[in-house]
C-alpha positions as MATLAB code, in Angstrom:
seq = 'MNPIFDFDTEIDRRRVPGEKWGRYEGRDILPLWVADMDFAAPPPVVEALRRRLDHRVFGYTDAWPGLAEAVIEGIARDHAWRIEPDWLVWLPGVVTGFNLACRITGEAGDEVLTATPVYPPFLAAPGNSDRRLVTRPLAFADGRWNWDRDAFEAALTPRSRLLMLCNPHNPVGRVFDRDELRWLADLAERHDLTICSDEIHCGLVLDDDAPHLPIAALDASVAQRTITLMAPSKTWNIPALYCAFAVISDSSLRRRFCHAMRGIVPHPNVLGMVAAEAAYRDGDPWRTALLDYLRGNRDLVMAAIDTMPGLTAARPQATYLAWIDCRGAGLEEPAKFFEAAGVGLSDGAPFGMPGFVRLNFGCTRALLGKALARMRQALGG';
ca = [
      -0.234   -0.154    0.072;
       1.147    3.348   -1.052;
       2.272    6.024    1.774;
       0.078    8.849    1.945;
       1.881   11.810    0.680;
       0.813   15.494    1.089;
       0.066   17.689   -2.134;
      -2.033   20.568   -0.759;
       0.405   21.757    1.737;
       1.530   25.537    0.103;
       4.839   25.560    1.163;
       6.055   29.117    1.039;
       8.467   29.279   -1.425;
       8.819   32.963   -1.409;
      11.015   32.978    1.692;
      14.268   31.474   -0.921;
      15.160   33.008   -3.737;
      13.730   31.037   -6.531;
      12.912   32.108  -10.668;
       9.084   31.202  -10.309;
       7.826   33.335   -7.224;
      10.798   35.441   -7.733;
       9.306   37.014  -10.358;
       6.908   38.880   -9.391;
       8.323   39.172   -5.947;
       6.197   42.288   -3.756;
       2.799   41.815   -6.404;
      -0.382   39.722   -6.058;
       0.580   37.180   -8.887;
      -0.106   34.180   -8.619;
       3.088   32.258  -10.574;
       1.941   29.389  -12.730;
       4.974   30.050  -15.680;
       7.404   28.029  -15.592;
       7.596   24.457  -15.452;
       7.795   23.346  -12.166;
       6.435   21.735   -9.243;
       5.174   23.284   -6.552;
       5.291   19.917   -4.451;
       8.047   19.104   -1.362;
       9.887   16.657   -3.276;
       9.896   12.686   -2.585;
      10.759   11.940    0.916;
      13.169    9.562   -0.252;
      14.481   12.030   -2.552;
      14.900   13.919    0.851;
      16.329   11.434    2.271;
      18.988   10.645    0.377;
      20.734   14.317   -0.069;
      20.524   13.820    3.525;
      22.647   10.716    4.126;
      24.964   13.134    1.004;
      25.089   15.803    3.095;
      25.876   14.194    6.428;
      29.088   12.696    4.671;
      30.355   16.330    4.357;
      33.191   15.596    1.552;
      32.246   16.502   -2.238;
      34.695   15.760   -3.910;
      34.617   14.962   -7.960;
      32.292   12.273   -8.293;
      31.404   10.941  -12.132;
      28.524    8.218  -12.358;
      28.390    4.946  -10.331;
      27.306    1.906  -10.984;
      23.925    1.652   -8.248;
      23.301    5.410  -10.347;
      23.057    3.806  -13.989;
      21.396    0.889  -12.690;
      18.536    2.554  -10.987;
      18.203    4.155  -14.582;
      17.996    1.645  -16.091;
      15.411   -0.120  -13.854;
      13.567    2.377  -14.365;
      13.565    2.729  -17.397;
      12.834   -1.516  -18.302;
      10.076   -0.910  -15.039;
       8.131    2.393  -17.006;
       8.879    2.249  -20.644;
       9.418   -1.420  -21.505;
      12.375   -0.353  -22.804;
      15.828   -2.328  -21.734;
      18.823   -0.469  -22.154;
      22.738   -1.351  -21.872;
      24.902    0.551  -19.324;
      27.378    2.275  -21.819;
      24.274    3.895  -23.820;
      24.598    5.951  -21.083;
      25.733   10.033  -21.673;
      25.570   12.106  -18.494;
      24.653   15.611  -18.685;
      23.628   18.819  -15.853;
      20.361   18.858  -18.555;
      17.976   18.766  -21.329;
      19.031   21.115  -22.772;
      22.073   20.612  -22.928;
      21.974   17.468  -24.694;
      20.093   19.018  -27.550;
      22.434   21.771  -28.354;
      25.000   18.669  -28.474;
      22.734   16.928  -31.644;
      22.777   20.348  -33.361;
      26.515   20.737  -32.891;
      27.168   17.428  -34.005;
      24.637   16.795  -36.616;
      25.475   18.109  -40.609;
      27.305   21.298  -40.756;
      27.011   25.178  -40.235;
      23.964   26.201  -42.740;
      22.236   22.309  -42.490;
      18.755   22.830  -41.496;
      16.627   21.134  -38.048;
      13.674   20.195  -38.238;
      10.428   20.400  -35.070;
       7.083   20.960  -35.228;
       5.100   23.646  -33.242;
       4.478   25.098  -30.351;
       7.562   23.783  -28.515;
       9.704   24.794  -25.583;
      11.416   27.498  -26.372;
      14.578   26.548  -26.506;
      14.466   23.747  -29.023;
      13.958   27.598  -31.388;
      17.034   28.978  -30.530;
      19.021   25.731  -30.298;
      19.887   25.275  -34.022;
      20.958   28.638  -34.124;
      23.511   27.893  -31.235;
      25.455   26.149  -34.358;
      24.771   27.986  -37.397;
      22.525   25.387  -37.957;
      18.997   26.447  -39.819;
      15.692   25.817  -38.195;
      12.678   24.496  -39.693;
       9.271   24.688  -38.105;
       5.840   23.091  -39.196;
       3.268   24.163  -36.841;
       1.297   20.723  -35.150;
      -2.575   20.816  -36.399;
      -5.011   20.805  -33.809;
      -8.603   18.624  -35.153;
     -10.837   16.523  -32.911;
      -9.811   17.802  -29.897;
      -6.326   17.252  -29.879;
      -3.124   18.218  -31.339;
      -1.811   16.198  -34.041;
       0.905   15.828  -36.908;
       0.257   17.261  -40.027;
       2.643   14.532  -41.966;
       2.612   16.078  -45.715;
       3.480   19.670  -44.534;
       6.100   18.187  -42.484;
       7.386   16.503  -45.208;
       6.881   18.655  -47.728;
       9.413   20.890  -45.354;
      12.233   18.586  -45.574;
      15.280   19.347  -47.656;
      18.232   18.212  -49.106;
      19.990   20.782  -46.480;
      18.034   18.654  -43.417;
      20.137   16.194  -40.912;
      18.095   16.955  -37.396;
      14.612   16.037  -36.331;
      13.933   17.786  -33.008;
      11.055   15.850  -31.225;
       9.054   16.728  -27.710;
       7.164   13.051  -26.809;
       4.988   14.221  -24.458;
       5.374   17.052  -26.342;
       5.709   20.333  -23.955;
       3.408   22.826  -24.797;
       0.143   20.590  -25.348;
       0.662   17.820  -23.118;
       0.723   14.705  -26.176;
       1.681   11.770  -25.697;
       2.583   10.663  -29.035;
       1.291    6.868  -30.345;
       3.191    3.466  -31.280;
       1.259    5.552  -35.631;
       2.888    8.559  -35.117;
       6.321    7.479  -33.613;
       6.797    4.598  -36.684;
       5.501    7.384  -39.289;
       8.602    9.479  -37.909;
      11.045    7.160  -37.309;
      10.131    5.942  -41.024;
      10.774    9.649  -42.257;
      14.047    9.917  -41.463;
      14.778    6.550  -42.460;
      13.955    7.971  -45.522;
      15.482   11.009  -46.050;
      18.596    9.735  -43.616;
      17.763   12.684  -40.251;
      19.290   12.115  -36.521;
      16.748   12.170  -34.114;
      17.106   13.630  -30.770;
      13.866   13.220  -28.853;
      13.544   14.795  -25.392;
      11.072   12.655  -23.156;
      11.745   14.387  -19.881;
       8.082   14.260  -19.239;
       7.738   11.244  -19.330;
       6.938    9.983  -16.436;
       4.001   12.237  -16.103;
       1.815    9.911  -18.154;
      -1.309   11.153  -16.933;
      -3.579    8.934  -19.499;
      -3.173    4.771  -18.912;
      -4.124    4.543  -22.246;
      -1.594    6.327  -23.558;
       1.715    4.896  -22.205;
       4.982    6.353  -23.168;
       6.214    4.649  -26.047;
      10.133    5.777  -26.495;
      10.673    6.069  -29.863;
      14.282    4.127  -29.849;
      12.386    1.293  -28.134;
      10.471    0.832  -31.957;
      13.559   -1.234  -33.015;
      17.379   -1.220  -33.218;
      17.370    0.075  -36.332;
      15.770    3.526  -35.048;
      17.334    3.299  -31.748;
      20.416    3.839  -34.198;
      19.752    7.167  -35.527;
      18.530    7.944  -32.402;
      20.337   10.356  -29.173;
      17.255    9.921  -26.331;
      16.963   12.869  -22.893;
      15.791   11.666  -20.460;
      15.994   13.193  -16.090;
      14.189   13.179  -13.869;
      13.939   16.957  -13.058;
      10.366   17.160  -14.053;
       8.628   14.406  -12.665;
      10.232   14.051   -9.063;
      10.831   18.344   -8.750;
      14.705   18.599   -8.811;
      15.050   20.595  -11.641;
      17.847   22.443  -10.034;
      19.682   19.739   -8.679;
      21.001   19.277  -12.164;
      20.794   15.892  -13.397;
      20.066   14.276  -16.716;
      21.346   12.054  -19.364;
      21.265   10.922  -22.678;
      20.747    7.737  -23.832;
      22.249    6.948  -27.265;
      22.974    2.744  -28.503;
      24.918    3.959  -31.730;
      28.491    3.738  -30.884;
      29.912    5.978  -33.636;
      26.885    8.903  -32.318;
      28.164    8.360  -29.082;
      31.446    9.278  -29.412;
      30.950   12.486  -31.662;
      28.534   13.603  -29.213;
      31.088   12.724  -26.418;
      33.644   14.320  -27.995;
      31.708   17.636  -28.647;
      30.850   17.778  -24.706;
      34.738   18.277  -23.717;
      35.696   20.985  -22.166;
      32.078   22.632  -22.443;
      29.969   20.320  -20.869;
      30.455   20.072  -17.158;
      29.484   16.533  -15.040;
      26.235   17.012  -13.586;
      26.286   17.613   -9.868;
      26.986   14.537   -7.390;
      24.006   15.729   -5.452;
      21.650   15.357   -8.149;
      23.357   12.095   -9.140;
      22.558   11.205   -6.069;
      18.444   12.192   -5.587;
      18.336   10.661   -9.340;
      19.093    7.265   -7.957;
      17.336    7.987   -4.813;
      14.315    8.477   -7.370;
      14.364    5.767  -10.349;
      14.892    4.006   -7.237;
      12.116    4.728   -4.317;
      10.284    7.127   -5.931;
       7.356    5.108   -7.297;
       4.945    5.476   -4.929;
       5.394    8.910   -4.787;
       4.862    9.853   -8.428;
       1.980    7.125   -8.300;
       0.179    9.984   -5.814;
       1.749   12.797   -8.087;
      -0.398   11.548  -10.750;
      -3.624   11.237   -9.310;
      -3.125   14.461   -7.764;
      -2.088   16.036  -11.118;
      -5.524   14.704  -12.573;
      -7.623   16.022  -10.279;
      -5.457   19.385  -11.000;
      -6.368   19.121  -15.060;
      -9.952   17.635  -14.298;
     -10.196   21.734  -12.463;
      -8.747   23.374  -15.175;
     -10.433   21.794  -17.988;
     -13.649   22.713  -16.534;
     -12.555   25.628  -15.866;
     -11.773   26.449  -19.440;
     -14.981   25.745  -19.989;
     -15.969   28.473  -18.359;
     -14.138   31.206  -19.891;
     -15.630   33.562  -22.274;
     -13.189   33.027  -26.200;
     -11.000   29.981  -24.378;
     -10.697   26.703  -25.824;
      -7.296   23.964  -24.420;
      -7.303   20.347  -25.779;
      -7.378   17.863  -22.786;
      -2.959   16.799  -21.869;
      -2.408   13.218  -21.561;
       0.480   13.693  -20.217;
       2.580   16.986  -17.645;
       1.281   18.979  -16.019;
       0.364   22.188  -18.280;
      -2.115   23.343  -20.452;
      -1.993   25.105  -23.441;
      -5.044   26.936  -23.848;
      -5.992   29.137  -26.471;
      -6.919   32.165  -26.342;
      -8.032   34.133  -29.713;
     -11.634   33.079  -29.463;
     -11.106   36.023  -26.326;
      -9.843   38.792  -28.433;
      -6.563   39.474  -26.682;
      -3.767   40.539  -28.410;
      -1.678   40.075  -25.536;
      -3.220   36.973  -23.440;
      -0.085   36.771  -20.944;
      -0.200   40.094  -20.416;
      -3.862   40.225  -20.084;
      -3.882   37.960  -17.068;
      -0.669   39.038  -15.323;
      -2.549   41.914  -14.885;
      -5.297   40.099  -13.110;
      -3.514   38.649  -10.771;
      -1.479   35.484  -12.607;
       1.188   34.502  -13.983;
       0.978   32.126  -16.950;
       3.853   32.120  -20.083;
       3.455   33.319  -22.829;
       2.673   31.417  -25.897;
       4.943   33.921  -28.506;
       7.672   32.268  -27.457;
       6.965   28.543  -27.927;
       6.245   29.527  -32.172;
       2.862   30.357  -30.682;
       1.000   34.077  -30.429;
      -2.381   34.087  -28.516;
      -1.774   30.959  -26.675;
      -0.945   30.730  -22.855;
       0.891   27.766  -21.070;
      -0.609   27.107  -17.465;
       1.230   24.579  -14.803;
      -1.174   23.414  -12.568;
       1.608   21.799  -10.659;
       0.639   23.448   -7.077;
      -1.477   23.287   -4.780;
      -5.217   22.736   -6.021;
      -6.408   25.955   -3.609;
      -3.951   28.423   -5.138;
      -4.636   26.447   -8.542;
      -8.486   27.208   -8.156;
      -7.670   30.735   -7.194;
      -6.175   31.525   -9.898;
      -8.818   30.111  -12.682;
     -11.759   31.810   -9.858;
      -8.600   35.002  -11.558;
      -8.813   34.143  -15.376;
     -12.752   33.346  -14.613;
     -13.560   37.299  -13.370;
     -10.612   38.714  -15.633;
     -12.655   37.494  -18.658;
     -16.102   38.583  -17.618;
     -17.220   34.745  -17.064;
];
């Protein structure tokens, strides 16, 4: 039987310096923007960190076998994907990983393809390595976001080198199914594309009928061209401990990736690695309880949006993020509009889709209800 975890007690984040709550310091604005949750980290993670702190020596440390074993077993348990220890490349974060993917794929002027809306660092990464960003929008139909397959394939050119995938998708909350992933994999094979798949939200699937499938788990051929990026940071709410990893089965691709890291990419934080091992090994009861709580928050968000004039949103299958279409409300700058009403949301424009906002419902239900009431009142609902 799972222990009872408390997601309803609000922890005062104003007392410590921090990006999420610090942005609106001294102002009555509820922060539902950046993608971290307001919940305490899982007790096994906190206890593992406490034990490591008690040691009192923090020397240089590489990843140890127990850490790799916990990650490998966790991925096998949660996603039915069996990886090997030497496929793991440790990183301080997944953003580092997809910037490295751009750097090692093709040459200056070659193209990187991704779908919008998408996590903003996706859109900046190609330019950081003198690559050219090519985007095509996801299509909204029948209540969910889908690939516009014809438009996406038509965007490919002889200079296309890298496909950047976000699955589960931030911000629309889709868990792409086997058919969609197979289509993307076949597309990559036909055009000889490397795939970089950001799967950082893979532990936050809310719908039991939409399990996360890593694209590299489709078959060995797909895996050979894929860089899969994962981390415990979103699922177990430890983002600032800075520990992530790439899974790269192809030795040549992995060698190029590691070579590009040399002298530039720092090692993960030792406390982040301690937390990662505890999360993957002992954090599943907490994660199960978290998902139940997030489902309730999702229901609250969707019901509230239905009462807000001019707003619509697809029900997210994963993440703690709601992608809200505000165009029907006639709001020129919806993020600023809601900020003036006392709710801080992420503006859709940096995701490549103006007229939308992203709402983070990884917070206490009481705070979420208060924020939604402010939004409804601002719209006259």
